[in-house]
PDB file of N, CA and C in Angstrom:
ATOM      1  N   MET A  20      -1.245   8.962  11.830  1.00  0.00           N
ATOM      2  CA  MET A  20      -1.707   8.079  12.182  1.00  0.00           C
ATOM      3  C   MET A  20      -0.770   6.575  11.512  1.00  0.00           C
ATOM      4  N   THR A  21      -1.074   6.002  12.001  1.00  0.00           N
ATOM      5  CA  THR A  21      -0.981   4.467  11.806  1.00  0.00           C
ATOM      6  C   THR A  21      -1.700   3.618  10.907  1.00  0.00           C
ATOM      7  N   VAL A  22      -1.138   3.029  10.358  1.00  0.00           N
ATOM      8  CA  VAL A  22      -1.561   2.054   8.967  1.00  0.00           C
ATOM      9  C   VAL A  22      -2.818   0.832   9.919  1.00  0.00           C
ATOM     10  N   ASN A  23      -2.951   0.634  11.110  1.00  0.00           N
ATOM     11  CA  ASN A  23      -4.038   0.422  11.828  1.00  0.00           C
ATOM     12  C   ASN A  23      -5.595   1.379  11.343  1.00  0.00           C
ATOM     13  N   GLU A  24      -5.024   2.655  11.392  1.00  0.00           N
ATOM     14  CA  GLU A  24      -5.912   3.309  11.855  1.00  0.00           C
ATOM     15  C   GLU A  24      -6.264   3.805  10.721  1.00  0.00           C
ATOM     16  N   LEU A  25      -5.474   3.950   9.186  1.00  0.00           N
ATOM     17  CA  LEU A  25      -5.606   3.881   8.130  1.00  0.00           C
ATOM     18  C   LEU A  25      -6.697   2.920   7.825  1.00  0.00           C
ATOM     19  N   LEU A  26      -6.218   1.925   7.659  1.00  0.00           N
ATOM     20  CA  LEU A  26      -7.458   0.508   7.348  1.00  0.00           C
ATOM     21  C   LEU A  26      -8.665   1.225   8.057  1.00  0.00           C
ATOM     22  N   VAL A  27      -8.958   1.517   9.010  1.00  0.00           N
ATOM     23  CA  VAL A  27     -10.121   1.237   9.546  1.00  0.00           C
ATOM     24  C   VAL A  27     -10.620   2.704   8.618  1.00  0.00           C
ATOM     25  N   ARG A  28     -10.138   3.967   9.161  1.00  0.00           N
ATOM     26  CA  ARG A  28     -10.686   5.395   8.675  1.00  0.00           C
ATOM     27  C   ARG A  28     -11.209   5.066   6.822  1.00  0.00           C
ATOM     28  N   ALA A  29      -9.931   4.439   6.462  1.00  0.00           N
ATOM     29  CA  ALA A  29     -10.492   4.626   4.819  1.00  0.00           C
ATOM     30  C   ALA A  29     -11.276   3.642   4.376  1.00  0.00           C
ATOM     31  N   ASP A  30     -11.590   2.898   5.083  1.00  0.00           N
ATOM     32  CA  ASP A  30     -12.306   1.714   4.607  1.00  0.00           C
ATOM     33  C   ASP A  30     -11.564   0.683   3.704  1.00  0.00           C
ATOM     34  N   LEU A  31     -10.432   0.009   4.443  1.00  0.00           N
ATOM     35  CA  LEU A  31      -9.500  -0.742   3.452  1.00  0.00           C
ATOM     36  C   LEU A  31      -9.520  -2.283   4.378  1.00  0.00           C
ATOM     37  N   THR A  32      -8.679  -3.422   3.701  1.00  0.00           N
ATOM     38  CA  THR A  32      -8.907  -4.334   4.404  1.00  0.00           C
ATOM     39  C   THR A  32      -7.464  -5.245   4.095  1.00  0.00           C
ATOM     40  N   ALA A  33      -6.778  -5.904   4.935  1.00  0.00           N
ATOM     41  CA  ALA A  33      -5.507  -5.858   5.279  1.00  0.00           C
ATOM     42  C   ALA A  33      -5.627  -7.797   4.914  1.00  0.00           C
ATOM     43  N   ALA A  34      -4.245  -7.892   3.714  1.00  0.00           N
ATOM     44  CA  ALA A  34      -4.268  -9.032   3.085  1.00  0.00           C
ATOM     45  C   ALA A  34      -2.829  -9.325   4.484  1.00  0.00           C
ATOM     46  N   ALA A  35      -2.373  -8.489   4.618  1.00  0.00           N
ATOM     47  CA  ALA A  35      -1.247  -8.700   5.335  1.00  0.00           C
ATOM     48  C   ALA A  35      -0.720  -7.258   6.324  1.00  0.00           C
ATOM     49  N   LEU A  36      -0.631  -8.031   7.811  1.00  0.00           N
ATOM     50  CA  LEU A  36      -0.443  -6.536   8.651  1.00  0.00           C
ATOM     51  C   LEU A  36      -0.141  -6.784   9.712  1.00  0.00           C
ATOM     52  N   PRO A  37       1.270  -7.194   9.290  1.00  0.00           N
ATOM     53  CA  PRO A  37       2.923  -7.420  10.155  1.00  0.00           C
ATOM     54  C   PRO A  37       2.681  -6.055  11.307  1.00  0.00           C
ATOM     55  N   ASN A  38       2.836  -5.233  10.716  1.00  0.00           N
ATOM     56  CA  ASN A  38       3.753  -3.796  10.991  1.00  0.00           C
ATOM     57  C   ASN A  38       2.562  -2.907  11.744  1.00  0.00           C
ATOM     58  N   GLY A  39       1.594  -3.013  11.801  1.00  0.00           N
ATOM     59  CA  GLY A  39       0.248  -2.277  11.557  1.00  0.00           C
ATOM     60  C   GLY A  39       0.550  -0.981  12.761  1.00  0.00           C
ATOM     61  N   ASP A  40       1.515  -0.668  13.543  1.00  0.00           N
ATOM     62  CA  ASP A  40       1.669   0.565  14.271  1.00  0.00           C
ATOM     63  C   ASP A  40       2.353   1.371  13.506  1.00  0.00           C
ATOM     64  N   ARG A  41       3.109   0.834  12.361  1.00  0.00           N
ATOM     65  CA  ARG A  41       4.050   2.013  11.681  1.00  0.00           C
ATOM     66  C   ARG A  41       3.109   3.075  11.241  1.00  0.00           C
ATOM     67  N   GLU A  42       3.863   3.980  11.153  1.00  0.00           N
ATOM     68  CA  GLU A  42       3.328   5.346  10.805  1.00  0.00           C
ATOM     69  C   GLU A  42       3.029   5.991   9.469  1.00  0.00           C
ATOM     70  N   VAL A  43       2.277   6.644   9.086  1.00  0.00           N
ATOM     71  CA  VAL A  43       2.001   6.679   7.762  1.00  0.00           C
ATOM     72  C   VAL A  43       2.243   8.113   7.536  1.00  0.00           C
ATOM     73  N   SER A  44       3.038   8.801   7.016  1.00  0.00           N
ATOM     74  CA  SER A  44       3.379  10.060   6.581  1.00  0.00           C
ATOM     75  C   SER A  44       2.833  10.889   5.614  1.00  0.00           C
ATOM     76  N   GLY A  45       2.545  10.266   4.798  1.00  0.00           N
ATOM     77  CA  GLY A  45       2.080  10.395   3.129  1.00  0.00           C
ATOM     78  C   GLY A  45       2.135   9.772   2.282  1.00  0.00           C
ATOM     79  N   VAL A  46       1.375   9.840   0.792  1.00  0.00           N
ATOM     80  CA  VAL A  46       0.953   8.583  -0.301  1.00  0.00           C
ATOM     81  C   VAL A  46       1.303   8.791  -1.450  1.00  0.00           C
ATOM     82  N   TYR A  47       1.964   7.932  -2.096  1.00  0.00           N
ATOM     83  CA  TYR A  47       2.643   7.670  -3.386  1.00  0.00           C
ATOM     84  C   TYR A  47       1.702   6.975  -3.909  1.00  0.00           C
ATOM     85  N   ILE A  48       1.315   7.476  -5.559  1.00  0.00           N
ATOM     86  CA  ILE A  48       0.423   6.466  -6.287  1.00  0.00           C
ATOM     87  C   ILE A  48       1.458   6.216  -7.424  1.00  0.00           C
ATOM     88  N   GLY A  49       1.169   4.463  -7.654  1.00  0.00           N
ATOM     89  CA  GLY A  49       2.525   4.776  -9.223  1.00  0.00           C
ATOM     90  C   GLY A  49       2.503   3.378  -9.197  1.00  0.00           C
ATOM     91  N   ASP A  50       2.434   3.018 -10.401  1.00  0.00           N
ATOM     92  CA  ASP A  50       2.692   1.424 -11.167  1.00  0.00           C
ATOM     93  C   ASP A  50       4.067   0.515 -11.508  1.00  0.00           C
ATOM     94  N   LEU A  51       4.744   1.913 -12.368  1.00  0.00           N
ATOM     95  CA  LEU A  51       6.269   1.629 -12.715  1.00  0.00           C
ATOM     96  C   LEU A  51       7.355   1.593 -11.673  1.00  0.00           C
ATOM     97  N   LEU A  52       7.470  -0.117 -11.033  1.00  0.00           N
ATOM     98  CA  LEU A  52       7.852   0.139  -9.357  1.00  0.00           C
ATOM     99  C   LEU A  52       9.491   0.488  -9.963  1.00  0.00           C
ATOM    100  N   SER A  53      10.443   0.563 -11.206  1.00  0.00           N
ATOM    101  CA  SER A  53      10.867   1.289 -11.166  1.00  0.00           C
ATOM    102  C   SER A  53      11.060   2.548 -10.959  1.00  0.00           C
ATOM    103  N   TRP A  54      10.065   3.437 -11.106  1.00  0.00           N
ATOM    104  CA  TRP A  54       9.681   4.996 -10.355  1.00  0.00           C
ATOM    105  C   TRP A  54       9.206   5.206  -9.358  1.00  0.00           C
ATOM    106  N   VAL A  55       8.338   4.235  -8.974  1.00  0.00           N
ATOM    107  CA  VAL A  55       8.382   4.239  -7.340  1.00  0.00           C
ATOM    108  C   VAL A  55       9.552   4.061  -6.014  1.00  0.00           C
ATOM    109  N   MET A  56      10.652   3.205  -6.678  1.00  0.00           N
ATOM    110  CA  MET A  56      11.738   3.117  -6.048  1.00  0.00           C
ATOM    111  C   MET A  56      12.497   4.058  -5.958  1.00  0.00           C
ATOM    112  N   GLY A  57      12.212   4.976  -6.927  1.00  0.00           N
ATOM    113  CA  GLY A  57      13.161   6.669  -7.158  1.00  0.00           C
ATOM    114  C   GLY A  57      12.215   7.329  -6.559  1.00  0.00           C
ATOM    115  N   ARG A  58      11.034   7.248  -6.277  1.00  0.00           N
ATOM    116  CA  ARG A  58      10.353   8.203  -5.887  1.00  0.00           C
ATOM    117  C   ARG A  58       9.601   8.290  -4.470  1.00  0.00           C
ATOM    118  N   ALA A  59       9.097   7.084  -3.769  1.00  0.00           N
ATOM    119  CA  ALA A  59       8.165   7.229  -3.254  1.00  0.00           C
ATOM    120  C   ALA A  59       9.490   7.195  -1.480  1.00  0.00           C
ATOM    121  N   THR A  60       8.598   8.163  -0.986  1.00  0.00           N
ATOM    122  CA  THR A  60       9.514   8.058   0.539  1.00  0.00           C
ATOM    123  C   THR A  60       9.015   7.465   1.400  1.00  0.00           C
ATOM    124  N   SER A  61      10.173   7.124   2.559  1.00  0.00           N
ATOM    125  CA  SER A  61       9.862   6.176   3.749  1.00  0.00           C
ATOM    126  C   SER A  61       8.315   6.613   4.440  1.00  0.00           C
ATOM    127  N   GLY A  62       8.046   6.085   5.004  1.00  0.00           N
ATOM    128  CA  GLY A  62       6.516   6.303   5.202  1.00  0.00           C
ATOM    129  C   GLY A  62       5.186   6.281   4.416  1.00  0.00           C
ATOM    130  N   ASP A  63       5.450   6.517   3.402  1.00  0.00           N
ATOM    131  CA  ASP A  63       4.381   6.427   2.559  1.00  0.00           C
ATOM    132  C   ASP A  63       3.314   5.382   2.373  1.00  0.00           C
ATOM    133  N   ALA A  64       2.008   5.546   2.028  1.00  0.00           N
ATOM    134  CA  ALA A  64       1.303   4.401   2.214  1.00  0.00           C
ATOM    135  C   ALA A  64       1.170   4.330   0.256  1.00  0.00           C
ATOM    136  N   TRP A  65       1.888   3.343  -0.439  1.00  0.00           N
ATOM    137  CA  TRP A  65       1.673   3.402  -1.828  1.00  0.00           C
ATOM    138  C   TRP A  65       0.712   2.863  -2.106  1.00  0.00           C
ATOM    139  N   ILE A  66      -0.481   3.390  -3.003  1.00  0.00           N
ATOM    140  CA  ILE A  66      -1.279   3.222  -3.909  1.00  0.00           C
ATOM    141  C   ILE A  66      -0.892   2.218  -5.209  1.00  0.00           C
ATOM    142  N   THR A  67      -0.998   1.406  -5.724  1.00  0.00           N
ATOM    143  CA  THR A  67      -0.843   0.514  -6.736  1.00  0.00           C
ATOM    144  C   THR A  67      -1.815  -0.636  -7.293  1.00  0.00           C
ATOM    145  N   ILE A  68      -1.783  -0.519  -8.527  1.00  0.00           N
ATOM    146  CA  ILE A  68      -2.706  -2.135  -8.994  1.00  0.00           C
ATOM    147  C   ILE A  68      -1.575  -3.098  -9.440  1.00  0.00           C
ATOM    148  N   MET A  69      -0.382  -3.217  -8.710  1.00  0.00           N
ATOM    149  CA  MET A  69       0.495  -4.161  -9.737  1.00  0.00           C
ATOM    150  C   MET A  69       0.531  -5.386  -8.417  1.00  0.00           C
ATOM    151  N   SER A  70       0.493  -6.303  -8.411  1.00  0.00           N
ATOM    152  CA  SER A  70       0.432  -7.593  -7.499  1.00  0.00           C
ATOM    153  C   SER A  70       1.314  -8.298  -7.290  1.00  0.00           C
ATOM    154  N   ASN A  71       2.183  -8.427  -8.092  1.00  0.00           N
ATOM    155  CA  ASN A  71       3.439  -9.593  -8.056  1.00  0.00           C
ATOM    156  C   ASN A  71       4.168  -9.497  -6.983  1.00  0.00           C
ATOM    157  N   ARG A  72       5.028 -10.304  -6.934  1.00  0.00           N
ATOM    158  CA  ARG A  72       6.190  -9.947  -5.685  1.00  0.00           C
ATOM    159  C   ARG A  72       6.716  -9.373  -5.846  1.00  0.00           C
ATOM    160  N   ASN A  73       6.767  -8.477  -6.285  1.00  0.00           N
ATOM    161  CA  ASN A  73       8.117  -7.532  -6.674  1.00  0.00           C
ATOM    162  C   ASN A  73       7.384  -6.713  -5.859  1.00  0.00           C
ATOM    163  N   ILE A  74       6.496  -6.213  -5.681  1.00  0.00           N
ATOM    164  CA  ILE A  74       6.205  -5.084  -4.895  1.00  0.00           C
ATOM    165  C   ILE A  74       6.622  -5.184  -3.265  1.00  0.00           C
ATOM    166  N   ALA A  75       6.628  -6.299  -3.142  1.00  0.00           N
ATOM    167  CA  ALA A  75       7.742  -6.300  -1.792  1.00  0.00           C
ATOM    168  C   ALA A  75       8.879  -6.445  -1.617  1.00  0.00           C
ATOM    169  N   ALA A  76       9.557  -6.211  -2.812  1.00  0.00           N
ATOM    170  CA  ALA A  76      11.148  -5.557  -2.474  1.00  0.00           C
ATOM    171  C   ALA A  76      10.748  -4.123  -2.683  1.00  0.00           C
ATOM    172  N   VAL A  77       9.705  -3.539  -3.815  1.00  0.00           N
ATOM    173  CA  VAL A  77       9.688  -2.135  -4.116  1.00  0.00           C
ATOM    174  C   VAL A  77       9.668  -1.777  -2.806  1.00  0.00           C
ATOM    175  N   ALA A  78       8.815  -2.191  -2.100  1.00  0.00           N
ATOM    176  CA  ALA A  78       8.188  -1.515  -0.960  1.00  0.00           C
ATOM    177  C   ALA A  78       9.200  -1.242   0.243  1.00  0.00           C
ATOM    178  N   THR A  79      10.094  -2.526   0.290  1.00  0.00           N
ATOM    179  CA  THR A  79      11.047  -2.558   1.321  1.00  0.00           C
ATOM    180  C   THR A  79      12.383  -1.576   1.113  1.00  0.00           C
ATOM    181  N   LEU A  80      12.338  -1.851  -0.203  1.00  0.00           N
ATOM    182  CA  LEU A  80      13.726  -0.502  -0.414  1.00  0.00           C
ATOM    183  C   LEU A  80      13.284   0.720  -0.510  1.00  0.00           C
ATOM    184  N   ALA A  81      12.420   0.855  -0.707  1.00  0.00           N
ATOM    185  CA  ALA A  81      11.436   2.433  -0.793  1.00  0.00           C
ATOM    186  C   ALA A  81      10.893   2.516   0.563  1.00  0.00           C
ATOM    187  N   ASP A  82      10.701   1.578   1.933  1.00  0.00           N
ATOM    188  CA  ASP A  82      10.828   1.836   2.703  1.00  0.00           C
ATOM    189  C   ASP A  82       9.104   2.294   3.311  1.00  0.00           C
ATOM    190  N   THR A  83       8.477   2.042   2.152  1.00  0.00           N
ATOM    191  CA  THR A  83       6.816   2.315   2.849  1.00  0.00           C
ATOM    192  C   THR A  83       6.231   2.108   3.960  1.00  0.00           C
ATOM    193  N   ALA A  84       5.206   2.833   3.953  1.00  0.00           N
ATOM    194  CA  ALA A  84       4.619   2.122   5.609  1.00  0.00           C
ATOM    195  C   ALA A  84       3.547   0.961   5.288  1.00  0.00           C
ATOM    196  N   CYS A  85       3.022   1.072   3.798  1.00  0.00           N
ATOM    197  CA  CYS A  85       2.116   0.005   3.541  1.00  0.00           C
ATOM    198  C   CYS A  85       1.840  -0.176   2.216  1.00  0.00           C
ATOM    199  N   ILE A  86       1.338  -1.159   1.372  1.00  0.00           N
ATOM    200  CA  ILE A  86       1.209  -0.905   0.136  1.00  0.00           C
ATOM    201  C   ILE A  86      -0.530  -1.263  -0.010  1.00  0.00           C
ATOM    202  N   ILE A  87      -1.080  -0.561  -0.907  1.00  0.00           N
ATOM    203  CA  ILE A  87      -2.547  -0.586  -1.042  1.00  0.00           C
ATOM    204  C   ILE A  87      -3.038  -0.932  -2.376  1.00  0.00           C
ATOM    205  N   LEU A  88      -3.410  -2.353  -2.474  1.00  0.00           N
ATOM    206  CA  LEU A  88      -3.726  -2.652  -3.962  1.00  0.00           C
ATOM    207  C   LEU A  88      -5.227  -1.842  -4.371  1.00  0.00           C
ATOM    208  N   ALA A  89      -5.153  -1.119  -5.098  1.00  0.00           N
ATOM    209  CA  ALA A  89      -6.563  -0.776  -5.473  1.00  0.00           C
ATOM    210  C   ALA A  89      -7.540  -1.021  -6.756  1.00  0.00           C
ATOM    211  N   GLU A  90      -8.314  -0.716  -6.895  1.00  0.00           N
ATOM    212  CA  GLU A  90      -9.469  -1.460  -8.087  1.00  0.00           C
ATOM    213  C   GLU A  90      -9.732  -2.784  -7.412  1.00  0.00           C
ATOM    214  N   GLY A  91      -9.902  -3.292  -6.486  1.00  0.00           N
ATOM    215  CA  GLY A  91     -10.065  -4.894  -6.176  1.00  0.00           C
ATOM    216  C   GLY A  91      -9.473  -5.448  -6.352  1.00  0.00           C
ATOM    217  N   VAL A  92      -8.103  -5.288  -6.847  1.00  0.00           N
ATOM    218  CA  VAL A  92      -7.074  -5.769  -7.051  1.00  0.00           C
ATOM    219  C   VAL A  92      -6.795  -6.914  -6.024  1.00  0.00           C
ATOM    220  N   GLN A  93      -6.501  -8.119  -6.662  1.00  0.00           N
ATOM    221  CA  GLN A  93      -6.102  -9.245  -5.255  1.00  0.00           C
ATOM    222  C   GLN A  93      -4.584  -9.477  -5.019  1.00  0.00           C
ATOM    223  N   PRO A  94      -3.548  -9.744  -4.506  1.00  0.00           N
ATOM    224  CA  PRO A  94      -2.229  -9.965  -4.579  1.00  0.00           C
ATOM    225  C   PRO A  94      -2.175 -11.671  -5.414  1.00  0.00           C
ATOM    226  N   ASP A  95      -1.661 -11.861  -6.251  1.00  0.00           N
ATOM    227  CA  ASP A  95      -0.886 -12.919  -6.602  1.00  0.00           C
ATOM    228  C   ASP A  95      -0.759 -13.876  -5.829  1.00  0.00           C
ATOM    229  N   GLU A  96      -1.173 -15.100  -5.862  1.00  0.00           N
ATOM    230  CA  GLU A  96      -0.592 -16.304  -5.177  1.00  0.00           C
ATOM    231  C   GLU A  96       0.602 -15.875  -4.573  1.00  0.00           C
ATOM    232  N   GLY A  97       0.736 -16.210  -3.323  1.00  0.00           N
ATOM    233  CA  GLY A  97       1.928 -16.412  -2.167  1.00  0.00           C
ATOM    234  C   GLY A  97       2.244 -15.117  -1.843  1.00  0.00           C
ATOM    235  N   VAL A  98       1.763 -13.761  -2.201  1.00  0.00           N
ATOM    236  CA  VAL A  98       2.145 -12.343  -2.452  1.00  0.00           C
ATOM    237  C   VAL A  98       2.023 -11.801  -0.596  1.00  0.00           C
ATOM    238  N   ALA A  99       1.095 -12.290  -0.148  1.00  0.00           N
ATOM    239  CA  ALA A  99      -0.039 -12.019   1.003  1.00  0.00           C
ATOM    240  C   ALA A  99       1.043 -12.529   1.959  1.00  0.00           C
ATOM    241  N   GLU A 100       1.470 -14.001   1.987  1.00  0.00           N
ATOM    242  CA  GLU A 100       2.851 -14.220   2.642  1.00  0.00           C
ATOM    243  C   GLU A 100       3.945 -13.736   2.768  1.00  0.00           C
ATOM    244  N   LEU A 101       4.516 -13.530   1.539  1.00  0.00           N
ATOM    245  CA  LEU A 101       5.715 -12.638   1.465  1.00  0.00           C
ATOM    246  C   LEU A 101       5.788 -11.624   1.924  1.00  0.00           C
ATOM    247  N   ALA A 102       4.913 -10.754   2.130  1.00  0.00           N
ATOM    248  CA  ALA A 102       4.307  -9.583   2.263  1.00  0.00           C
ATOM    249  C   ALA A 102       4.494  -9.587   4.317  1.00  0.00           C
ATOM    250  N   GLU A 103       4.145 -10.672   4.453  1.00  0.00           N
ATOM    251  CA  GLU A 103       3.888 -10.988   6.119  1.00  0.00           C
ATOM    252  C   GLU A 103       5.371 -11.305   6.316  1.00  0.00           C
ATOM    253  N   GLN A 104       6.148 -12.132   5.447  1.00  0.00           N
ATOM    254  CA  GLN A 104       7.217 -12.664   6.018  1.00  0.00           C
ATOM    255  C   GLN A 104       8.547 -11.573   6.198  1.00  0.00           C
ATOM    256  N   LYS A 105       8.498 -10.398   4.961  1.00  0.00           N
ATOM    257  CA  LYS A 105       9.048  -9.229   5.034  1.00  0.00           C
ATOM    258  C   LYS A 105       8.674  -7.983   5.979  1.00  0.00           C
ATOM    259  N   GLY A 106       7.387  -8.104   6.958  1.00  0.00           N
ATOM    260  CA  GLY A 106       6.849  -7.354   8.030  1.00  0.00           C
ATOM    261  C   GLY A 106       6.738  -6.277   7.086  1.00  0.00           C
ATOM    262  N   ILE A 107       6.035  -6.049   5.701  1.00  0.00           N
ATOM    263  CA  ILE A 107       5.444  -5.208   5.026  1.00  0.00           C
ATOM    264  C   ILE A 107       3.400  -5.144   5.119  1.00  0.00           C
ATOM    265  N   ASN A 108       2.856  -4.050   5.043  1.00  0.00           N
ATOM    266  CA  ASN A 108       1.969  -3.872   5.684  1.00  0.00           C
ATOM    267  C   ASN A 108       0.767  -4.400   3.743  1.00  0.00           C
ATOM    268  N   LEU A 109       0.047  -4.468   3.824  1.00  0.00           N
ATOM    269  CA  LEU A 109      -0.730  -4.748   2.271  1.00  0.00           C
ATOM    270  C   LEU A 109      -2.055  -4.930   2.687  1.00  0.00           C
ATOM    271  N   LEU A 110      -2.580  -3.881   2.126  1.00  0.00           N
ATOM    272  CA  LEU A 110      -4.057  -3.554   2.119  1.00  0.00           C
ATOM    273  C   LEU A 110      -4.355  -3.323   0.952  1.00  0.00           C
ATOM    274  N   LEU A 111      -5.904  -3.538   0.888  1.00  0.00           N
ATOM    275  CA  LEU A 111      -6.784  -4.248   0.135  1.00  0.00           C
ATOM    276  C   LEU A 111      -7.979  -2.529  -0.008  1.00  0.00           C
ATOM    277  N   SER A 112      -8.067  -2.381  -1.465  1.00  0.00           N
ATOM    278  CA  SER A 112      -9.326  -1.244  -1.584  1.00  0.00           C
ATOM    279  C   SER A 112     -10.042  -1.469  -3.111  1.00  0.00           C
ATOM    280  N   GLU A 113     -11.162  -1.684  -2.831  1.00  0.00           N
ATOM    281  CA  GLU A 113     -12.325  -2.122  -3.458  1.00  0.00           C
ATOM    282  C   GLU A 113     -12.657  -0.922  -4.979  1.00  0.00           C
ATOM    283  N   VAL A 114     -12.125   0.088  -4.399  1.00  0.00           N
ATOM    284  CA  VAL A 114     -12.313   1.447  -5.425  1.00  0.00           C
ATOM    285  C   VAL A 114     -11.012   1.712  -6.210  1.00  0.00           C
ATOM    286  N   SER A 115     -12.092   3.140  -7.097  1.00  0.00           N
ATOM    287  CA  SER A 115     -10.643   2.830  -8.043  1.00  0.00           C
ATOM    288  C   SER A 115      -9.524   3.621  -7.455  1.00  0.00           C
ATOM    289  N   THR A 116      -8.360   3.705  -7.771  1.00  0.00           N
ATOM    290  CA  THR A 116      -7.297   4.696  -7.573  1.00  0.00           C
ATOM    291  C   THR A 116      -7.700   5.702  -7.088  1.00  0.00           C
ATOM    292  N   TYR A 117      -8.219   6.530  -8.089  1.00  0.00           N
ATOM    293  CA  TYR A 117      -9.064   7.515  -7.677  1.00  0.00           C
ATOM    294  C   TYR A 117      -9.440   7.913  -6.097  1.00  0.00           C
ATOM    295  N   GLU A 118     -10.221   7.330  -5.833  1.00  0.00           N
ATOM    296  CA  GLU A 118     -11.351   6.732  -5.216  1.00  0.00           C
ATOM    297  C   GLU A 118     -10.449   6.774  -3.773  1.00  0.00           C
ATOM    298  N   THR A 119      -9.645   5.685  -3.913  1.00  0.00           N
ATOM    299  CA  THR A 119      -8.723   4.982  -2.917  1.00  0.00           C
ATOM    300  C   THR A 119      -7.764   6.616  -2.333  1.00  0.00           C
ATOM    301  N   ALA A 120      -7.196   7.352  -3.051  1.00  0.00           N
ATOM    302  CA  ALA A 120      -6.309   8.542  -3.066  1.00  0.00           C
ATOM    303  C   ALA A 120      -7.237   9.985  -1.872  1.00  0.00           C
ATOM    304  N   LEU A 121      -8.890   9.853  -2.573  1.00  0.00           N
ATOM    305  CA  LEU A 121      -9.170  11.124  -2.115  1.00  0.00           C
ATOM    306  C   LEU A 121      -9.374  10.115  -0.720  1.00  0.00           C
ATOM    307  N   ARG A 122      -9.849   8.713  -0.377  1.00  0.00           N
ATOM    308  CA  ARG A 122     -10.238   8.677   1.289  1.00  0.00           C
ATOM    309  C   ARG A 122      -8.934   8.845   1.923  1.00  0.00           C
ATOM    310  N   LEU A 123      -7.682   8.436   1.385  1.00  0.00           N
ATOM    311  CA  LEU A 123      -6.651   8.788   2.121  1.00  0.00           C
ATOM    312  C   LEU A 123      -6.027  10.281   2.258  1.00  0.00           C
ATOM    313  N   ARG A 124      -6.932  11.018   1.631  1.00  0.00           N
ATOM    314  CA  ARG A 124      -6.938  12.615   1.659  1.00  0.00           C
ATOM    315  C   ARG A 124      -7.502  12.931   2.641  1.00  0.00           C
ATOM    316  N   ASP A 125      -8.685  12.273   2.587  1.00  0.00           N
ATOM    317  CA  ASP A 125      -9.581  12.541   3.567  1.00  0.00           C
ATOM    318  C   ASP A 125      -9.105  12.135   5.317  1.00  0.00           C
ATOM    319  N   VAL A 126      -8.481  11.438   5.280  1.00  0.00           N
ATOM    320  CA  VAL A 126      -7.948  10.991   6.573  1.00  0.00           C
ATOM    321  C   VAL A 126      -6.861  11.413   7.640  1.00  0.00           C
ATOM    322  N   LEU A 127      -5.555  11.444   6.068  1.00  0.00           N
ATOM    323  CA  LEU A 127      -4.270  11.614   6.553  1.00  0.00           C
ATOM    324  C   LEU A 127      -4.322  13.408   7.318  1.00  0.00           C
TER     325      LEU A 127
END
């Protein structure tokens, strides 16, 4: 499934979508950035509540398909623009991290 398809099927909103055709192959949930760098795998949809610019660096290093900010979290100022520049898909979910994960489970 592509990020574009995930966006629609999981009822998400795009804050940055420079690479919507990127394939999503799994899901990783985590907020400790060093932990995510070592455990998320290429192609994962990464669910987090972290919203600062460091998420762009972590997503690049882990080669995630997208970042999903859960719990209604909005990206810090300039983060969506940075994600766009770096080719990182940044999506938003209004529901809890748990509910976001369940939605992804149901559509992947």
